[in-house]
Coordinates of C-alpha atoms in Angstrom, one line a residue:
Chain A
X1 CA 89.3 171.4 127.3
X2 CA 90.6 174.5 128.4
X3 CA 92.1 177.7 126.1
X4 CA 93.8 180.6 126.6
X5 CA 93.6 183.7 124.7
X6 CA 96.2 186.2 125.2
X7 CA 93.9 189.1 127.2
X8 CA 90.7 190.2 128.5
X9 CA 89.9 191.9 124.9
X10 CA 90.6 188.7 123.0
X11 CA 88.2 186.7 125.4
X12 CA 85.3 189.4 125.0
X13 CA 86.2 189.0 121.3
X14 CA 85.8 185.5 121.1
X15 CA 82.8 185.0 123.1
X16 CA 80.8 188.1 120.5
X17 CA 81.9 185.9 118.0
X18 CA 80.6 182.6 119.0
X19 CA 77.6 184.1 120.5
X20 CA 77.1 185.7 117.0
X21 CA 77.1 182.4 115.4
X22 CA 74.8 181.0 118.0
X23 CA 77.0 179.0 120.0
X24 CA 75.8 178.2 123.6
X25 CA 77.6 179.7 125.8
X26 CA 77.4 180.1 130.4
X27 CA 76.8 183.7 129.6
X28 CA 79.4 186.8 129.5
X29 CA 83.0 186.5 130.2
X30 CA 83.6 186.8 133.9
X31 CA 86.2 186.8 136.6
X32 CA 86.8 183.3 137.3
X33 CA 86.7 181.8 141.0
X34 CA 87.7 178.7 140.4
X35 CA 91.2 177.1 140.2
X36 CA 93.9 179.7 138.8
X37 CA 91.1 182.6 138.7
X38 CA 91.3 184.7 135.5
X39 CA 89.0 185.6 133.4
X40 CA 86.8 184.1 130.8
X41 CA 83.6 181.9 129.6
X42 CA 82.5 178.2 129.0
X43 CA 80.7 177.5 125.6
X44 CA 79.6 174.1 123.9
X45 CA 80.2 172.9 120.5
X46 CA 77.9 171.4 118.0
X47 CA 79.3 167.8 119.1
X48 CA 78.5 168.5 122.3
X49 CA 81.8 169.2 124.0
X50 CA 82.2 171.8 126.4
X51 CA 85.3 174.1 126.7
X52 CA 86.5 177.1 128.5
X53 CA 88.5 180.4 127.2
X54 CA 90.4 182.5 129.8
X55 CA 92.9 185.2 130.1
X56 CA 95.1 186.4 133.0
X57 CA 95.0 183.1 134.7
X58 CA 97.5 182.6 137.8
X59 CA 100.6 180.3 137.1
X60 CA 100.8 177.5 139.4
X61 CA 104.6 178.1 141.5
X62 CA 106.2 175.3 139.9
X63 CA 106.6 175.1 136.8
X64 CA 110.3 174.6 135.7
X65 CA 111.1 171.8 133.9
X66 CA 112.4 169.1 136.4
X67 CA 114.0 165.5 134.9
X68 CA 111.5 163.5 133.3
X69 CA 108.6 165.5 134.9
X70 CA 105.9 166.3 132.3
X71 CA 105.9 169.9 131.9
X72 CA 102.7 170.9 129.7
X73 CA 99.8 169.4 128.1
X74 CA 100.9 169.0 124.6
X75 CA 98.0 167.9 122.7
X76 CA 94.4 166.3 122.8
X77 CA 93.1 164.1 120.1
X78 CA 89.6 163.7 119.7
X79 CA 87.5 161.3 117.7
X80 CA 85.5 163.0 115.5
X81 CA 82.7 161.4 112.7
X82 CA 82.7 165.2 111.8
X83 CA 86.5 165.5 111.3
X84 CA 86.3 168.5 108.5
X85 CA 83.4 170.2 110.1
X86 CA 85.5 170.5 113.4
X87 CA 88.1 171.4 111.8
X88 CA 87.0 174.6 110.1
X89 CA 85.1 175.4 113.3
X90 CA 88.2 175.8 115.2
X91 CA 89.9 177.5 112.4
X92 CA 87.4 179.9 111.2
X93 CA 86.0 180.8 115.0
X94 CA 88.8 180.2 117.2
X95 CA 91.6 181.4 114.9
X96 CA 93.5 177.7 114.6
X97 CA 95.5 177.1 111.9
X98 CA 95.5 173.4 109.9
X99 CA 99.2 172.0 110.1
X100 CA 98.9 168.8 108.1
X101 CA 95.8 166.4 107.0
X102 CA 96.5 162.8 106.7
X103 CA 94.5 159.7 105.8
X104 CA 93.5 159.2 109.1
X105 CA 93.9 162.6 111.3
X106 CA 93.7 166.5 111.2
X107 CA 96.5 168.1 112.5
X108 CA 96.0 171.7 113.7
X109 CA 97.8 174.3 115.8
X110 CA 97.4 178.2 118.1
X111 CA 100.8 177.9 118.8
X112 CA 104.5 177.3 117.2
X113 CA 103.6 173.7 118.8
X114 CA 102.5 171.4 115.3
X115 CA 99.7 170.6 116.8
X116 CA 97.4 171.1 120.1
X117 CA 94.4 169.4 118.8
X118 CA 94.1 166.7 116.7
X119 CA 90.5 164.9 114.9
X120 CA 90.8 161.3 114.1
X121 CA 88.2 159.7 111.8
X122 CA 86.5 157.8 114.0
X123 CA 83.1 157.4 115.6
X124 CA 82.4 160.3 118.5
X125 CA 82.9 162.9 120.1
X126 CA 85.1 161.5 122.3
X127 CA 88.4 161.6 123.7
X128 CA 91.2 159.5 121.5
X129 CA 94.5 160.6 124.3
X130 CA 95.5 163.6 125.3
X131 CA 99.7 163.9 124.9
X132 CA 102.2 165.6 127.9
X133 CA 105.2 167.0 127.0
X134 CA 108.4 166.0 128.7
X135 CA 111.7 168.0 128.8
X136 CA 113.6 166.0 126.0
X137 CA 113.6 162.3 124.2
X138 CA 115.9 161.1 127.5
X139 CA 113.3 162.4 129.6
X140 CA 110.7 160.8 127.7
X141 CA 112.5 157.2 127.8
X142 CA 113.2 157.9 131.9
X143 CA 109.7 158.3 132.2
X144 CA 109.0 155.2 129.9
X145 CA 111.0 153.3 132.3
X146 CA 109.5 154.5 135.7
X147 CA 105.9 153.7 134.0
X148 CA 107.1 150.1 133.5
X149 CA 108.2 149.9 136.7
X150 CA 105.2 151.2 138.5
X151 CA 103.0 148.7 136.4
X152 CA 102.1 150.7 133.3
X153 CA 104.3 149.7 130.5
X154 CA 104.1 151.4 127.1
X155 CA 101.6 150.2 125.2
X156 CA 102.8 151.6 121.7
X157 CA 106.2 153.2 121.0
X158 CA 108.8 154.6 121.5
X159 CA 108.7 155.7 118.1
X160 CA 108.7 159.3 116.2
X161 CA 105.3 160.2 114.5
X162 CA 105.3 161.7 111.0
X163 CA 103.0 165.2 111.4
X164 CA 104.3 167.0 114.3
X165 CA 107.7 165.2 114.2
X166 CA 107.2 164.2 118.1
X167 CA 108.9 161.1 119.5
X168 CA 106.1 159.3 121.4
X169 CA 105.2 156.4 124.0
X170 CA 101.5 155.8 124.8
X171 CA 100.2 154.2 127.8
X172 CA 97.4 153.7 130.1
X173 CA 96.4 155.9 133.2
X174 CA 94.6 154.6 136.1
X175 CA 91.2 155.2 134.7
X176 CA 92.0 153.5 131.1
X177 CA 92.1 156.4 129.2
X178 CA 95.5 157.1 126.8
X179 CA 98.0 159.0 127.8
X180 CA 101.3 160.2 125.5
X181 CA 104.5 161.1 126.5
X182 CA 105.9 163.3 123.9
X183 CA 109.2 165.6 123.4
X184 CA 110.7 167.5 120.6
X185 CA 107.4 168.6 118.9
X186 CA 108.0 170.5 115.7
X187 CA 108.0 174.3 116.0
X188 CA 106.2 176.0 113.0
X189 CA 107.2 178.8 111.5
X190 CA 103.7 180.9 110.1
X191 CA 105.5 182.2 107.4
X192 CA 107.1 179.3 105.9
X193 CA 105.0 176.5 106.8
X194 CA 103.3 174.6 103.8
X195 CA 100.3 172.6 105.2
X196 CA 100.8 168.9 104.3
X197 CA 98.2 166.8 102.5
X198 CA 97.0 163.0 103.0
X199 CA 98.5 162.4 99.5
X200 CA 102.2 164.0 100.9
X201 CA 102.1 162.2 103.8
X202 CA 101.6 158.9 102.2
X203 CA 105.0 159.6 100.4
X204 CA 106.9 160.5 103.2
X205 CA 106.2 158.2 105.7
X206 CA 105.5 154.7 105.9
X207 CA 103.3 154.1 109.3
X208 CA 102.8 156.3 112.4
X209 CA 106.4 155.9 113.1
X210 CA 109.2 157.4 111.1
X211 CA 111.9 155.0 113.1
X212 CA 109.8 151.8 111.6
X213 CA 111.2 150.6 115.4
X214 CA 107.3 150.3 117.5
X215 CA 105.1 147.7 116.9
X216 CA 101.6 148.8 115.9
X217 CA 99.4 150.0 119.1
X218 CA 98.1 146.8 121.0
X219 CA 94.1 145.5 120.5
X220 CA 93.3 147.2 124.0
X221 CA 95.0 150.7 123.1
X222 CA 93.1 150.9 120.0
X223 CA 90.0 150.2 121.8
X224 CA 90.7 152.8 124.3
X225 CA 91.6 155.3 121.9
X226 CA 88.3 154.5 120.5
X227 CA 86.8 155.9 123.1
X228 CA 86.2 153.0 125.6
X229 CA 88.7 153.4 128.0
X230 CA 89.3 150.0 129.9
X231 CA 90.6 150.8 133.3
X232 CA 94.3 148.5 134.0
X233 CA 93.9 146.4 137.3
X234 CA 97.1 148.1 138.9
X235 CA 97.8 148.7 142.3
X236 CA 98.8 152.4 142.9
X237 CA 101.6 152.2 145.8
Chain B
X1 CA 92.6 195.2 115.6
X2 CA 93.7 191.5 114.8
X3 CA 90.9 189.2 114.8
X4 CA 90.6 187.4 118.5
X5 CA 92.0 183.7 118.8
X6 CA 93.1 180.9 121.1
X7 CA 96.5 181.1 121.8
X8 CA 97.5 177.9 123.6
X9 CA 95.9 174.9 125.1
X10 CA 95.9 175.2 128.6
X11 CA 94.3 172.1 130.5
X12 CA 92.0 169.2 130.0
X13 CA 89.3 168.2 132.7
X14 CA 88.5 164.6 133.3
X15 CA 85.7 162.7 135.1
X16 CA 87.2 159.7 137.3
X17 CA 85.5 157.3 139.3
X18 CA 88.1 157.2 141.9
X19 CA 89.9 160.5 142.7
X20 CA 92.3 159.5 145.3
X21 CA 93.7 156.6 143.3
X22 CA 93.9 159.3 140.3
X23 CA 95.6 161.6 142.3
X24 CA 98.3 159.4 143.5
X25 CA 99.0 158.2 140.0
X26 CA 99.8 162.2 139.2
X27 CA 101.4 163.4 142.3
X28 CA 103.2 159.7 142.6
X29 CA 104.4 158.7 139.1
X30 CA 104.4 161.4 137.5
X31 CA 105.8 164.0 140.1
X32 CA 102.8 166.5 139.4
X33 CA 101.5 168.9 142.5
X34 CA 98.4 170.1 143.7
X35 CA 97.6 173.7 143.4
X36 CA 97.5 175.4 146.1
X37 CA 94.1 176.0 147.7
X38 CA 95.2 180.0 148.3
X39 CA 95.4 180.3 144.0
X40 CA 93.0 177.9 143.4
X41 CA 90.2 179.7 145.8
X42 CA 88.7 176.7 146.5
X43 CA 87.7 174.6 149.8
X44 CA 86.4 171.6 147.7
X45 CA 85.5 170.3 144.0
X46 CA 88.1 169.7 141.5
X47 CA 91.3 168.4 142.3
X48 CA 94.0 170.7 140.1
X49 CA 97.5 169.5 139.2
X50 CA 100.2 171.7 138.1
X51 CA 97.7 173.6 135.7
X52 CA 97.5 170.8 133.0
X53 CA 95.3 168.4 134.6
X54 CA 91.4 168.8 136.2
X55 CA 89.8 166.0 137.7
X56 CA 86.1 165.6 138.8
X57 CA 85.0 162.3 140.4
X58 CA 82.2 161.4 139.0
X59 CA 81.3 157.6 137.5
X60 CA 81.1 158.9 134.0
X61 CA 84.5 159.1 132.3
X62 CA 84.4 161.9 129.5
X63 CA 86.0 164.9 128.5
X64 CA 84.2 167.9 130.4
X65 CA 84.5 171.4 131.1
X66 CA 85.5 173.8 134.2

């Protein structure tokens, strides 16, 4: 995964912090010759996952919101058998804040979005899913319809999650990895937000869909979210 | 000086077994566009789509890095 920092000084500061903790990096921050350029460095966390942190990366010329096109990587959910350790690392070292804890997951943020990363209690480390934001609810439904027409029907949803209050629809992509269309992600007021506990959420919402509309995830989706992707046999165009 | 911190999630990189098939899906079904090579400054290597997705053609599927 690749994260942004505000500027080159922040990149340098994060590199110093990680190095001071004995975290393996790929060397000092430097100008990046790869896609988008910028200034940054890479590192590997204690779970063996690889990251990059950069600033001053070029923006793609085509970034406007168009119809139902996903415009942003909203969040990534990682499976981990060390959820609290990982949460502490992201909070104490990378500056994330904890938005909510539930019985199954920890949700953490690095921007006004309710969560950019979540950790699911599971065998790990592995990718649970990646979520992509579309402009609004109507865009999500239109996108879900097109996915269905192309041979990738919704595997879970449409519904509205508890933590984050985001509308969701889950699909497989061609490699069997789980992708989520999401919209209307809760925006956090840093001065007023109170982190929810598993007990809070057990009282607030029954199940992962506030609406009670979505059936549970399919068994295959659960398998893939557990880090064992199975590619659907779909001819793509 | 404020503590340095991450300010946003920029992208995720997947290793995939079939780069062309994956590209077709995200371009034709989602409407993402390849990053221009002059910006990416690459002539080969990872496929970059609208700065949110990077794919490398490898047999192993796992979270990877840039």
